[in-house]
CSV table of C-alpha atoms and ligand atoms in Angstrom, one decimal:
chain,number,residue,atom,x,y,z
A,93,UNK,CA,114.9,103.4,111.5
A,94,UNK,CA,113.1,100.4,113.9
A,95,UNK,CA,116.0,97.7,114.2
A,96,UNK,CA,115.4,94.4,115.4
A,97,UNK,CA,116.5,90.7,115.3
A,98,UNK,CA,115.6,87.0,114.4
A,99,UNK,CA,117.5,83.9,113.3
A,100,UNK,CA,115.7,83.6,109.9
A,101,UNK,CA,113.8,86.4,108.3
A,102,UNK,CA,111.3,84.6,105.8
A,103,UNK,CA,110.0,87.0,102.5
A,104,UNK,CA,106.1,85.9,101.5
A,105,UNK,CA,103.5,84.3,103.5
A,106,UNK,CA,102.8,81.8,101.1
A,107,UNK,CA,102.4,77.9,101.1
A,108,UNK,CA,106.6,77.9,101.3
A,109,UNK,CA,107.4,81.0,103.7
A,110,UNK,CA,104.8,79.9,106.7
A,111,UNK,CA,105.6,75.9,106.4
A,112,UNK,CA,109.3,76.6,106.9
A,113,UNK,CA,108.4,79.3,109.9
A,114,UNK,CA,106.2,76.6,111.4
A,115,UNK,CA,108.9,74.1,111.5
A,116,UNK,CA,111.5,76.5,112.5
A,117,UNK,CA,109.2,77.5,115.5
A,118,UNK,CA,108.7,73.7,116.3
A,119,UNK,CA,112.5,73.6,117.1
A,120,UNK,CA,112.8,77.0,118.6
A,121,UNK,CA,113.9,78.8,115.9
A,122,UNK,CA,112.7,82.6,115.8
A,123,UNK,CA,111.5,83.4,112.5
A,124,UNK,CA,110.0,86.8,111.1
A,125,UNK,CA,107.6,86.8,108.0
A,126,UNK,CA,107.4,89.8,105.6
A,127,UNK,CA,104.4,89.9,103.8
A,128,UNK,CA,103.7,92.3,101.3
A,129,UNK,CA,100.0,91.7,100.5
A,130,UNK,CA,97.2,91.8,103.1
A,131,UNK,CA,95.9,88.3,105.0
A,132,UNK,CA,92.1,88.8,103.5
A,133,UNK,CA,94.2,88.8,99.7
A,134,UNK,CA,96.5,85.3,100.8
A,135,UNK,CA,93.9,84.2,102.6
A,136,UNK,CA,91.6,84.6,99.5
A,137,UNK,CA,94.0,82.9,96.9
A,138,UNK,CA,92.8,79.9,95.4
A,139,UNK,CA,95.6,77.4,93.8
A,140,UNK,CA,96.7,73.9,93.9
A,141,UNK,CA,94.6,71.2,94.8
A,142,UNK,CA,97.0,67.6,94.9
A,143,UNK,CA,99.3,67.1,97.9
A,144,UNK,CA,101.7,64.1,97.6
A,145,UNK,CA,102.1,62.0,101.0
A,146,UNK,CA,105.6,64.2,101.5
A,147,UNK,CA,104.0,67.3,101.5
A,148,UNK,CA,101.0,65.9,104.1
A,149,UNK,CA,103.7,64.5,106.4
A,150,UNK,CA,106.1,67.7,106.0
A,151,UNK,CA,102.1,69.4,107.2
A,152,UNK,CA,101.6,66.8,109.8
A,153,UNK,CA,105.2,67.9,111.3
A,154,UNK,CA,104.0,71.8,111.2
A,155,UNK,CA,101.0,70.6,113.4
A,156,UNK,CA,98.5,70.3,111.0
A,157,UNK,CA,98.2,66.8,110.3
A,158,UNK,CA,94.2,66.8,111.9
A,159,UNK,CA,92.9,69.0,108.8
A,160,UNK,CA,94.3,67.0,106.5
A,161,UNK,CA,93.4,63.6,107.7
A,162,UNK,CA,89.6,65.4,108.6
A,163,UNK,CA,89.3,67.4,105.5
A,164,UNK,CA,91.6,65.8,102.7
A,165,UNK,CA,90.4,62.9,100.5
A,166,UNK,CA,92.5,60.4,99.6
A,167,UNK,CA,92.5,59.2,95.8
A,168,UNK,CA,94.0,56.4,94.7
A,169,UNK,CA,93.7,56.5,91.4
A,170,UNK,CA,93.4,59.7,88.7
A,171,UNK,CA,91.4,59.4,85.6
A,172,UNK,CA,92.4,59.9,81.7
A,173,UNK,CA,90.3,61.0,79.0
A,174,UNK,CA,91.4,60.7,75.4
A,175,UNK,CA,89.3,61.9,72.6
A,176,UNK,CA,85.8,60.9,75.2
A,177,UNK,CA,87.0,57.8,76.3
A,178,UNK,CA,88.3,57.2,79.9
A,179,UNK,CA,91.2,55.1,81.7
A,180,UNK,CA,91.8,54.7,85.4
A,181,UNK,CA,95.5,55.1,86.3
A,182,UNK,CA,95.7,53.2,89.8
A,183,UNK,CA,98.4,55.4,91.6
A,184,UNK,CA,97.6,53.3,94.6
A,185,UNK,CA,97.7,49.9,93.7
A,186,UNK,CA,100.8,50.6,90.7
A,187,UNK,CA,103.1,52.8,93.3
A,188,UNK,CA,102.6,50.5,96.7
A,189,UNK,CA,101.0,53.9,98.2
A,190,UNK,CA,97.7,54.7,99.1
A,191,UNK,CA,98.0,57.7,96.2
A,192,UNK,CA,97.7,61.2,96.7
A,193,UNK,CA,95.4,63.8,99.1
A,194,UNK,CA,93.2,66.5,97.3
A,195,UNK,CA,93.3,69.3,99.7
A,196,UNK,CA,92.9,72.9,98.6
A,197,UNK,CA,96.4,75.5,98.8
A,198,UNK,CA,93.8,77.6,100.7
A,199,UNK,CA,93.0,75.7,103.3
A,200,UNK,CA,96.8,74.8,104.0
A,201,UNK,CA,97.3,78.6,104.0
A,202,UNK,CA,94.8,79.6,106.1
A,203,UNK,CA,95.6,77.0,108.7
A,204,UNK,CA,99.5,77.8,109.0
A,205,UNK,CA,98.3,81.6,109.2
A,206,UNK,CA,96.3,80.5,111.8
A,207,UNK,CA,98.2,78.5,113.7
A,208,UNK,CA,101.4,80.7,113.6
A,209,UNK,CA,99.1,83.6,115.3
A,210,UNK,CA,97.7,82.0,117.1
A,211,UNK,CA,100.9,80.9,118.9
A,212,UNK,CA,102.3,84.1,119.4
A,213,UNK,CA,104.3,84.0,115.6
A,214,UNK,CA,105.1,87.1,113.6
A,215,UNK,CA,103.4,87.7,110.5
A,216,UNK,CA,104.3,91.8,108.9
A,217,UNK,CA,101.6,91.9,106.6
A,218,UNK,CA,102.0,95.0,104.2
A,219,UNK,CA,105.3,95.1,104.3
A,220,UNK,CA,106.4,97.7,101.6
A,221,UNK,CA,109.9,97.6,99.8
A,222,UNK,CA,111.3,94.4,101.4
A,223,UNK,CA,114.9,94.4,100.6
A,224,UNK,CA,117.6,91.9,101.2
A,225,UNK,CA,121.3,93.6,102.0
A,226,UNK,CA,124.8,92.6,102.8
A,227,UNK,CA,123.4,88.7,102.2
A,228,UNK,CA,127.1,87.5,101.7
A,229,UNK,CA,127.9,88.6,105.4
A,230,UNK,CA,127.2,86.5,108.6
A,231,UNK,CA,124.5,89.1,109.6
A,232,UNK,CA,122.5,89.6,106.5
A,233,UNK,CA,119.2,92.2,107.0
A,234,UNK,CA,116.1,93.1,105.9
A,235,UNK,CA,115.0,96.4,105.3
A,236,UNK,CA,111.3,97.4,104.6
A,237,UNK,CA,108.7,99.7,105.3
A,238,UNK,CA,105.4,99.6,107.4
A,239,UNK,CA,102.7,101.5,108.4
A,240,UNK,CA,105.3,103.8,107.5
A,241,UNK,CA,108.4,103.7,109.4
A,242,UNK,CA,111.5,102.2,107.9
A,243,UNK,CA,112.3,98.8,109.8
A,244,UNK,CA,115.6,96.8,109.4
A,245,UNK,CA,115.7,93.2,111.0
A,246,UNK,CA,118.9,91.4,111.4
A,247,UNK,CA,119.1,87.8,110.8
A,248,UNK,CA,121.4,84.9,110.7
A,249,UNK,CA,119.5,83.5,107.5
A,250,UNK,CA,117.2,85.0,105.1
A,251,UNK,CA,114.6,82.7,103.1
A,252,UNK,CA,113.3,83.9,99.8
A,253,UNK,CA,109.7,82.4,100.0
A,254,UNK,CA,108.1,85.4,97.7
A,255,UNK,CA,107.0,83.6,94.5
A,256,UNK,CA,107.3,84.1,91.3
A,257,UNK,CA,107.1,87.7,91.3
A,258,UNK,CA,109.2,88.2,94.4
A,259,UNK,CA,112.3,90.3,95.0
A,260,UNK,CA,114.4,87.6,96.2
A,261,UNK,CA,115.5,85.9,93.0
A,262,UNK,CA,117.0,89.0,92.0
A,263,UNK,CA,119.6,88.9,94.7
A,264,UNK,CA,121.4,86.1,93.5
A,265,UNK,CA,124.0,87.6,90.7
A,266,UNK,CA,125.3,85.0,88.6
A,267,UNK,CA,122.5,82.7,88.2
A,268,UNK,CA,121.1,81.4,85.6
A,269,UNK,CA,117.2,81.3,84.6
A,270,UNK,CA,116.2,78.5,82.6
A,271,UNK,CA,113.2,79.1,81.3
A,272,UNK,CA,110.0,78.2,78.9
A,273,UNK,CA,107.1,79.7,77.9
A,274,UNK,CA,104.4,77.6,77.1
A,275,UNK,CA,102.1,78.9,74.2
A,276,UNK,CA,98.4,77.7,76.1
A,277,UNK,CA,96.9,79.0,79.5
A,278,UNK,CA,94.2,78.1,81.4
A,279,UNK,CA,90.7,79.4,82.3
A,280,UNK,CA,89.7,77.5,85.9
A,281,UNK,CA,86.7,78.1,87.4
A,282,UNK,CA,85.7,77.3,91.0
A,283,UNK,CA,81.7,76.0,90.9
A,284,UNK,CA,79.6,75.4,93.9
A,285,UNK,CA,78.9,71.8,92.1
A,286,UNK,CA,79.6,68.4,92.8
A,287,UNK,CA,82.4,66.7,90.8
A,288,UNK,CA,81.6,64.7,87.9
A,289,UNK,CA,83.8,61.8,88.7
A,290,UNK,CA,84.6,60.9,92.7
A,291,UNK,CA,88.3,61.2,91.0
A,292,UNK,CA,90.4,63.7,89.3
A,293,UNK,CA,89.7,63.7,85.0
A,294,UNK,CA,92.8,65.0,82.7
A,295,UNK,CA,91.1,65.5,79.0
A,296,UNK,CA,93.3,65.4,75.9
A,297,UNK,CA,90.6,66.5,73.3
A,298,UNK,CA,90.5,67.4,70.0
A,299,UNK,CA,89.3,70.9,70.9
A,300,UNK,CA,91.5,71.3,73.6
A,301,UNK,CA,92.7,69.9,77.4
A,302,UNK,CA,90.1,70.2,80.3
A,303,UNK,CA,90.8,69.3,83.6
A,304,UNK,CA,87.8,68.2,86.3
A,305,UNK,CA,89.2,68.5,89.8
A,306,UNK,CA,87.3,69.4,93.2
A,307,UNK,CA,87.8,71.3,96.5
A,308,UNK,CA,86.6,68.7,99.6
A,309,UNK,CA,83.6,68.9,100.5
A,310,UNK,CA,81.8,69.3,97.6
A,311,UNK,CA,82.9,72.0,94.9
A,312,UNK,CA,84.1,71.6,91.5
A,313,UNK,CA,87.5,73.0,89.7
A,314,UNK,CA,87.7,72.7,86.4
A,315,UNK,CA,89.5,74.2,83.8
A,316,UNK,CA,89.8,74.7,80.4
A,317,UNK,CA,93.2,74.6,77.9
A,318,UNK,CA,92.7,78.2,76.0
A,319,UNK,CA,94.6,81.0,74.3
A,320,UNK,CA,97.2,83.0,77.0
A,321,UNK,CA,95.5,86.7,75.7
A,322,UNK,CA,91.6,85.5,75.9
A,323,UNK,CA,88.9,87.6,77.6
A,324,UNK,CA,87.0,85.9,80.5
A,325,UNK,CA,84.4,88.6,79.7
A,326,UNK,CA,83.8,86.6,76.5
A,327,UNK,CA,83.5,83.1,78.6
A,328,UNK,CA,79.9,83.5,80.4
A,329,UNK,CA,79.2,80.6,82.5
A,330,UNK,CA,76.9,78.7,79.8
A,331,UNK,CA,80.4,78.6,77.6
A,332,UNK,CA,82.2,77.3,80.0
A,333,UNK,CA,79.9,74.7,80.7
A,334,UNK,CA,79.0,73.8,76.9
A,335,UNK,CA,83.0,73.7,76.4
A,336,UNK,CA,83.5,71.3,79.8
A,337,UNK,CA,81.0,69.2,78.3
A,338,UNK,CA,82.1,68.4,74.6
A,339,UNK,CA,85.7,68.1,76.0
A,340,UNK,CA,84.7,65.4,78.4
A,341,UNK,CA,83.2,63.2,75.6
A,342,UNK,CA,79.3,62.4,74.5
A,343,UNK,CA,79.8,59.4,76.6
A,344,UNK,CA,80.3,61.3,80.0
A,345,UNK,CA,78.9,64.7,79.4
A,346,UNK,CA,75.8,64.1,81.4
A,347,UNK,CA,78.0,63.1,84.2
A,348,UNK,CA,79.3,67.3,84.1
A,349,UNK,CA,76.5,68.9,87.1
A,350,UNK,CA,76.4,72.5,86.7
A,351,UNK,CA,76.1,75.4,90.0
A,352,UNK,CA,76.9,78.7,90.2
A,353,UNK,CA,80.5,80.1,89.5
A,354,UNK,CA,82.3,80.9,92.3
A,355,UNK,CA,85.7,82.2,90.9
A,356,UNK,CA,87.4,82.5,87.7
A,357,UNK,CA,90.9,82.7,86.4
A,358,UNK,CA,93.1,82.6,83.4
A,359,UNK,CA,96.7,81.3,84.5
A,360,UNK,CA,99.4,81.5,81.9
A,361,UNK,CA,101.9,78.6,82.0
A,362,UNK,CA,105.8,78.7,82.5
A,363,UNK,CA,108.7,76.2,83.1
A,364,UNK,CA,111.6,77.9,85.4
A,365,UNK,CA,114.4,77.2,87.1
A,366,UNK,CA,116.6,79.2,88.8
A,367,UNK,CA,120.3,77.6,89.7
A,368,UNK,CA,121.8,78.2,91.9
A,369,UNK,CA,118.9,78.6,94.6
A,370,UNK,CA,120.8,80.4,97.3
A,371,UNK,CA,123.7,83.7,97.4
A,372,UNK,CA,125.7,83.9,100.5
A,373,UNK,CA,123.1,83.7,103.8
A,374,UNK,CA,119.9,84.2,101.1
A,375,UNK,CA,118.0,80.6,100.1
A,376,UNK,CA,115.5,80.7,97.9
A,377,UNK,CA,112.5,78.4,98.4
A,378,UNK,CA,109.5,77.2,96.3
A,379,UNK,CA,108.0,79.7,93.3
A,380,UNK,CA,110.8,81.6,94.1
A,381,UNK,CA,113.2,79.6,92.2
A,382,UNK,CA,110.9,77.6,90.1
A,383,UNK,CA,107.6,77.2,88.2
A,384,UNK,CA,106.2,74.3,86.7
A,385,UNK,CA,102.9,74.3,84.6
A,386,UNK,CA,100.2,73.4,86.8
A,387,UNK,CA,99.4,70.2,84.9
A,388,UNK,CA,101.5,67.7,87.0
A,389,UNK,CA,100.4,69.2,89.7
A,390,UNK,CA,103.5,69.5,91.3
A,391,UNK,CA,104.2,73.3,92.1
A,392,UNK,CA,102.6,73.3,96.1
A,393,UNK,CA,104.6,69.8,96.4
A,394,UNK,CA,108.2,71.3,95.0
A,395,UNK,CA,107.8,74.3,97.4
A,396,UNK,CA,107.0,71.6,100.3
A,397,UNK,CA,109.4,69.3,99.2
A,398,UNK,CA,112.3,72.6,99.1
A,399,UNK,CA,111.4,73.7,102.7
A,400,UNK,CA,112.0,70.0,104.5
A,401,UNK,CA,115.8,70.4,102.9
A,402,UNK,CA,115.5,73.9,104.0
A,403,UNK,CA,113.9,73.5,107.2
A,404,UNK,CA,116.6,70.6,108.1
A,405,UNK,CA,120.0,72.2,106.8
A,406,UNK,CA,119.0,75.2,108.8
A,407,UNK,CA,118.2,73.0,112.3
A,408,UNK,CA,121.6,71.6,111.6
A,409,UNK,CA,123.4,75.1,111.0
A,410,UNK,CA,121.5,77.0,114.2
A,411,UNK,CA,122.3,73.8,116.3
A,412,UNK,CA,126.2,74.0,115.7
A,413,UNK,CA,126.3,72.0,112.9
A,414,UNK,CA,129.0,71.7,110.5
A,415,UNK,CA,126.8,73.6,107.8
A,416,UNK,CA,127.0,71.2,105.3
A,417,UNK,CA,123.6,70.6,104.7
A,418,UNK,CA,123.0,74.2,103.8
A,419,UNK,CA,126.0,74.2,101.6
A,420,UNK,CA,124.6,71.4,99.7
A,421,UNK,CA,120.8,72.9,99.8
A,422,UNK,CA,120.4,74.0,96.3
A,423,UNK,CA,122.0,70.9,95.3
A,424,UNK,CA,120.1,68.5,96.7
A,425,UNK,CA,116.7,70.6,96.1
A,426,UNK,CA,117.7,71.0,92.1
A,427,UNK,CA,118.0,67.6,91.8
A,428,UNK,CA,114.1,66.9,92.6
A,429,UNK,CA,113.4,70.2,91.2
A,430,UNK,CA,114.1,69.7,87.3
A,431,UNK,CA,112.7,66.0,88.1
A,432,UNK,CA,109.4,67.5,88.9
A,433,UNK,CA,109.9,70.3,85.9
A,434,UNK,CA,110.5,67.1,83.4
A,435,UNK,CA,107.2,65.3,84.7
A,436,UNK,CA,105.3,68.8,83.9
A,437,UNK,CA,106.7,69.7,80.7
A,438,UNK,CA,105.8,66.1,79.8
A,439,UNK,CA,102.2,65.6,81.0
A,440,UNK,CA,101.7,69.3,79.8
A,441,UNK,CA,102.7,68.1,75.9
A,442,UNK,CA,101.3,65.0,76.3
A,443,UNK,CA,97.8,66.2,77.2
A,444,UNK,CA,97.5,69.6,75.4
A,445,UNK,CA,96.4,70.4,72.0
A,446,UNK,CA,99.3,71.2,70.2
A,447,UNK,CA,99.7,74.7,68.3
A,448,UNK,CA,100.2,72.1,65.5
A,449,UNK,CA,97.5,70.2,65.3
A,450,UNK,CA,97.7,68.0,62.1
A,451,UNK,CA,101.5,67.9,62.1
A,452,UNK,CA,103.7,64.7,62.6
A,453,UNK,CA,104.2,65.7,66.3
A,454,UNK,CA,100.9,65.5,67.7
A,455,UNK,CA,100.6,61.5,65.5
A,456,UNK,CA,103.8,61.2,67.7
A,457,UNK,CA,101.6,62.4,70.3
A,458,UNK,CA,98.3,60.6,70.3
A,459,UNK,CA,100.6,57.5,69.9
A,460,UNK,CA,102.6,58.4,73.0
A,461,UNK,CA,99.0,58.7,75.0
A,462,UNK,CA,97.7,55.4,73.3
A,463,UNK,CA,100.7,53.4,74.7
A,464,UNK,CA,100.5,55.0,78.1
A,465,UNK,CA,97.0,54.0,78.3
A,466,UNK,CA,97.8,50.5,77.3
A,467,UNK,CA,101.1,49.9,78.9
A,468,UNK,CA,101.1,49.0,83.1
A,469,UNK,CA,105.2,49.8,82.5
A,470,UNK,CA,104.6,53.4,81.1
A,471,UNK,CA,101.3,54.0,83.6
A,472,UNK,CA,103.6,53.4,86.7
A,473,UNK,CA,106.4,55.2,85.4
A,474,UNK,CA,102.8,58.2,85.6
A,475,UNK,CA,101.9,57.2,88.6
A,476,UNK,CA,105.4,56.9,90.7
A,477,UNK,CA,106.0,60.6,89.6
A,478,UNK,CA,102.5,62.1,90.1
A,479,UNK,CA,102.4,60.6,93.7
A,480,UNK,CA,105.8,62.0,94.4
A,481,UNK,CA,109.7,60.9,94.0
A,482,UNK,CA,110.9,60.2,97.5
A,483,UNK,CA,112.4,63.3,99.0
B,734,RFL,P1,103.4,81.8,96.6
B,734,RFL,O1,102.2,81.0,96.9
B,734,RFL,O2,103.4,82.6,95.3
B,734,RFL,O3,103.7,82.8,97.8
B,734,RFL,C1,104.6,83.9,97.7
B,734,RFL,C2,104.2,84.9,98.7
B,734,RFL,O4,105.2,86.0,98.7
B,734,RFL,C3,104.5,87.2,98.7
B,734,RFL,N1,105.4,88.2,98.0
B,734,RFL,C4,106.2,89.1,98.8
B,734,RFL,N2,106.3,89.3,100.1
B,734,RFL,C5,107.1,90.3,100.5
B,734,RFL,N3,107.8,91.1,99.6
B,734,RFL,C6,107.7,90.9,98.3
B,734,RFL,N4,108.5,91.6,97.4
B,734,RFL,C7,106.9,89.8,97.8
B,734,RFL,N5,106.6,89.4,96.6
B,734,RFL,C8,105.7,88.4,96.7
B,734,RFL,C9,103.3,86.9,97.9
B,734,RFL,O5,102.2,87.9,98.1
B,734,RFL,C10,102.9,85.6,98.4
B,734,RFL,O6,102.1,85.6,99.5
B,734,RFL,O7,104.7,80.9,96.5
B,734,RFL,P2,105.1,79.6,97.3
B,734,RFL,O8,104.9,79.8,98.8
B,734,RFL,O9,106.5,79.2,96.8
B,734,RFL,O10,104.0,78.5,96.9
B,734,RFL,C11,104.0,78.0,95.6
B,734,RFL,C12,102.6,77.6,95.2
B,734,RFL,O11,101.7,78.7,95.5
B,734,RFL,C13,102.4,77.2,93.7
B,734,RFL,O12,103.5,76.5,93.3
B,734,RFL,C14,101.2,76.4,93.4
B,734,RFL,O13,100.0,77.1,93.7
B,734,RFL,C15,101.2,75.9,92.0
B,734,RFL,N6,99.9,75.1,91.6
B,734,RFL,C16,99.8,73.8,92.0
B,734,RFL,N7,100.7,73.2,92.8
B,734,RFL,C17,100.6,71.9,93.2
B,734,RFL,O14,101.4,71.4,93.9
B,734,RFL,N8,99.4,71.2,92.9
B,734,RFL,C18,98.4,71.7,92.2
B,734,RFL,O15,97.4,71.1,92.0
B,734,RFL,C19,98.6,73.1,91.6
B,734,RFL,N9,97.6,73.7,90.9
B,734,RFL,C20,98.9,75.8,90.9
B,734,RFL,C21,97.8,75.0,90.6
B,734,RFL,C22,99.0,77.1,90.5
B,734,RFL,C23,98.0,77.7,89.8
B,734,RFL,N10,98.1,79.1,89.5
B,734,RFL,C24,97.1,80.0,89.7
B,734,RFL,C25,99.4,79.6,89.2
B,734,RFL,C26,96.8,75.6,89.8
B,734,RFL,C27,96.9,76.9,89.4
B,734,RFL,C28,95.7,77.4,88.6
B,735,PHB,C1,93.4,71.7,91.2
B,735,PHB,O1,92.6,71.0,91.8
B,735,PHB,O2,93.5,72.9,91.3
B,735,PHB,C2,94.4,71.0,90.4
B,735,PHB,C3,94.5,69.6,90.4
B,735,PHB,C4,95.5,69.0,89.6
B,735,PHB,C5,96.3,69.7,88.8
B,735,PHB,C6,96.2,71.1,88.8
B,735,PHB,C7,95.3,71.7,89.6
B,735,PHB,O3,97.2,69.1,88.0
């Protein structure tokens, strides 16, 4: 067996695992990353699209602040459809901010891949069987295979950055899973067309949710509330079209451009939280610990928003510190966490068709959205949590 050492050993080269190496590395921390896909399939992964201002500042602090000011767009405002007819919620002008950046998960991934590389950081791709062992100890390890030979690296702190369908989460006995399963999915396509709207649409319709979103320069993402079990096969690219168009309205259809389909998904949607988010020496960080449904937009932002606590309490622990900030880590994450889970089990009901349709919950419903939409007290309340609670 290969043994070697680092200060943290990270698990996943995702969006959470490579933004907390590229801090680490800024203060001459030595991190490992085991990855257990290949870079084309992370590279290739195409995810969130809204980055509050903490999660471009936490990415201007890893060194990547030019893309984002060169390739992000800011939007100060986001766009709600009811039933065809639309509302502007200024997030700018209600928050005091300048709103939110749309910037695609891709490109933040690609970049920190890069960037760690290219200065000399250590990224196992592949890496088969990635266990954590003996994480209650002060010299926690990390065994797993590649190109295969058995490797064990010693660390002072491991960070479980591996998603949702990581190993990490497992390795906290005791905790407790809160979780719910929501009963619609989405079908999101990426289209080599220009966006109808220069700002993000969220479509409550009859028929179903649709969201109209982009990916700077010039592409469309848009997707479309559906059954969890459906068959892309049965959704050709003229249905997917039709259906974006009658959800957007007879009003705005004609503002819908079509191109060719560049990608398409179906993602299921989950609320989780796992508490507490570390065991001994092992933090968790990001999907890891929690999922939100995609409609608040907030699942790149809470992994973002977990490594700066992370990133910090870690500084202060490898620097001589007391370790008090990485005692209180989960703590002090949770408490921004299941903020963030209550704004995106409440836009998700708000904006989805109900499995009950015609029932006294969705009156309750459509009322809720007509007061939003006429209230400046309940559209800031919208826009101060879409932009981002302070960290
Ligand atoms: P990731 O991105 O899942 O990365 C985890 C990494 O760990 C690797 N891994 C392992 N490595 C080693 N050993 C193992 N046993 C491993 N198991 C897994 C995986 O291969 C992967 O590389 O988690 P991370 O870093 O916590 O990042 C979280 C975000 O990816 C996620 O929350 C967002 O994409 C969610 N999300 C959105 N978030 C936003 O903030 N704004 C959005 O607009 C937004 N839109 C979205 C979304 C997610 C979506 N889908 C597909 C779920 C839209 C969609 C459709
Ligand atoms: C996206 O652009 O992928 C996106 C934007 C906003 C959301 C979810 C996804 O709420």
């Amino acid at each position: 067996m290969a043994t070697r050492r680092t200060q943290v050993g990270i698990i996943g080269a995702g969006p959470a695992g490579l933004l907390l190496a590229q801090l680490l590395m800024r203060e001459n921390i030595d991190t490992v990353i085991l990855e257990s896909r290949d870079r084309t399939h992370v590279e290739g992964r195409i995810r969130a699209g809204v980055l509050e201002q903490g999660t471009v500042n936490l990415l201007g602090e890893a060194g990547m602040g030019e893309e984002v000011m060169r390739d992000g767009q800011v939007h100060g405002g986001i766009e709600i459809s009811l039933d065809g007819r639309r509302s502007r919620i200024d997030l700018a002008g209600l928050t005091g901010t300048s709103g939110v950046t749309v910037y695609g998960q891709t490109q933040v991934v690609r970049t920190l891949i890069a960037k760690r590389l290219g200065a000399g950081g250590e990224i196992v791709f592949e890496a088969d069987g990635v266990v954590p062992i003996d994480v209650e100890s002060n010299r926690p390890r990390l065994r797993y295979r590649s190109g295969g030979v058995e490797h064990e690296l010693v660390c002072d702190f491991i960070a479980g950055c591996d998603g949702f369908h990581g190993v990490s989460r497992s390795h906290v006995p005791g905790a407790r899973v809160y979780e719910r399963v929501w009963p619609h999915a989405w079908l999101g396509i990426l289209a080599e067309a220009p966006p109808p709207s220069p700002e993000l649409i969220y479509a409550r319709h009859p028929r179903g949710f649709a969201l109209y979103s982009m990916r700077p320069p010039g592409r469309s993402r848009l997707y479309l509330q559906c059954e969890p079990d459906i068959d892309p096969a049965e959704w050709p690219d003229g249905r997917i079209w039709e259906e974006l168009r009658r959800r957007l309205g007879p009003d705005d259809a004609g503002m819908l451009q079509e191109g060719p389909v560049l990608e398409r998904l179906v993602a299921s949607m989950r609320s989780v939280v796992t508490e507490p988010m570390h065991h001994g020496r092992l933090f968790l960080a990001g999907d890891a610990a929690h999922i939100v449904p995609p409609t608040g937009a907030k699942g790149l932002n809470l992994a973002a928003s977990d490594v700066h606590y992370l990133s910090r309490a870690i500084v202060e622990s490898c620097r001589g510190g007391s370790g008090a900030r990485l005692e209180a880590y989960s703590r002090t994450a949770l408490a921004r966490v299941w903020k963030a889970e209550r704004f995106s089990w409440w836009m998700t009901t708000l904006l989805h068709r109900p499995v009950d349709h015609e029932g006294f919950e969705a009156r309750i419903l459509l009322a809720e959205l007509e007061y939003l939409l006429s209230s400046p007290v309940a559209m800031a309340s919208l826009a101060e949590n879409y932009v981002g609670l302070p960290l």
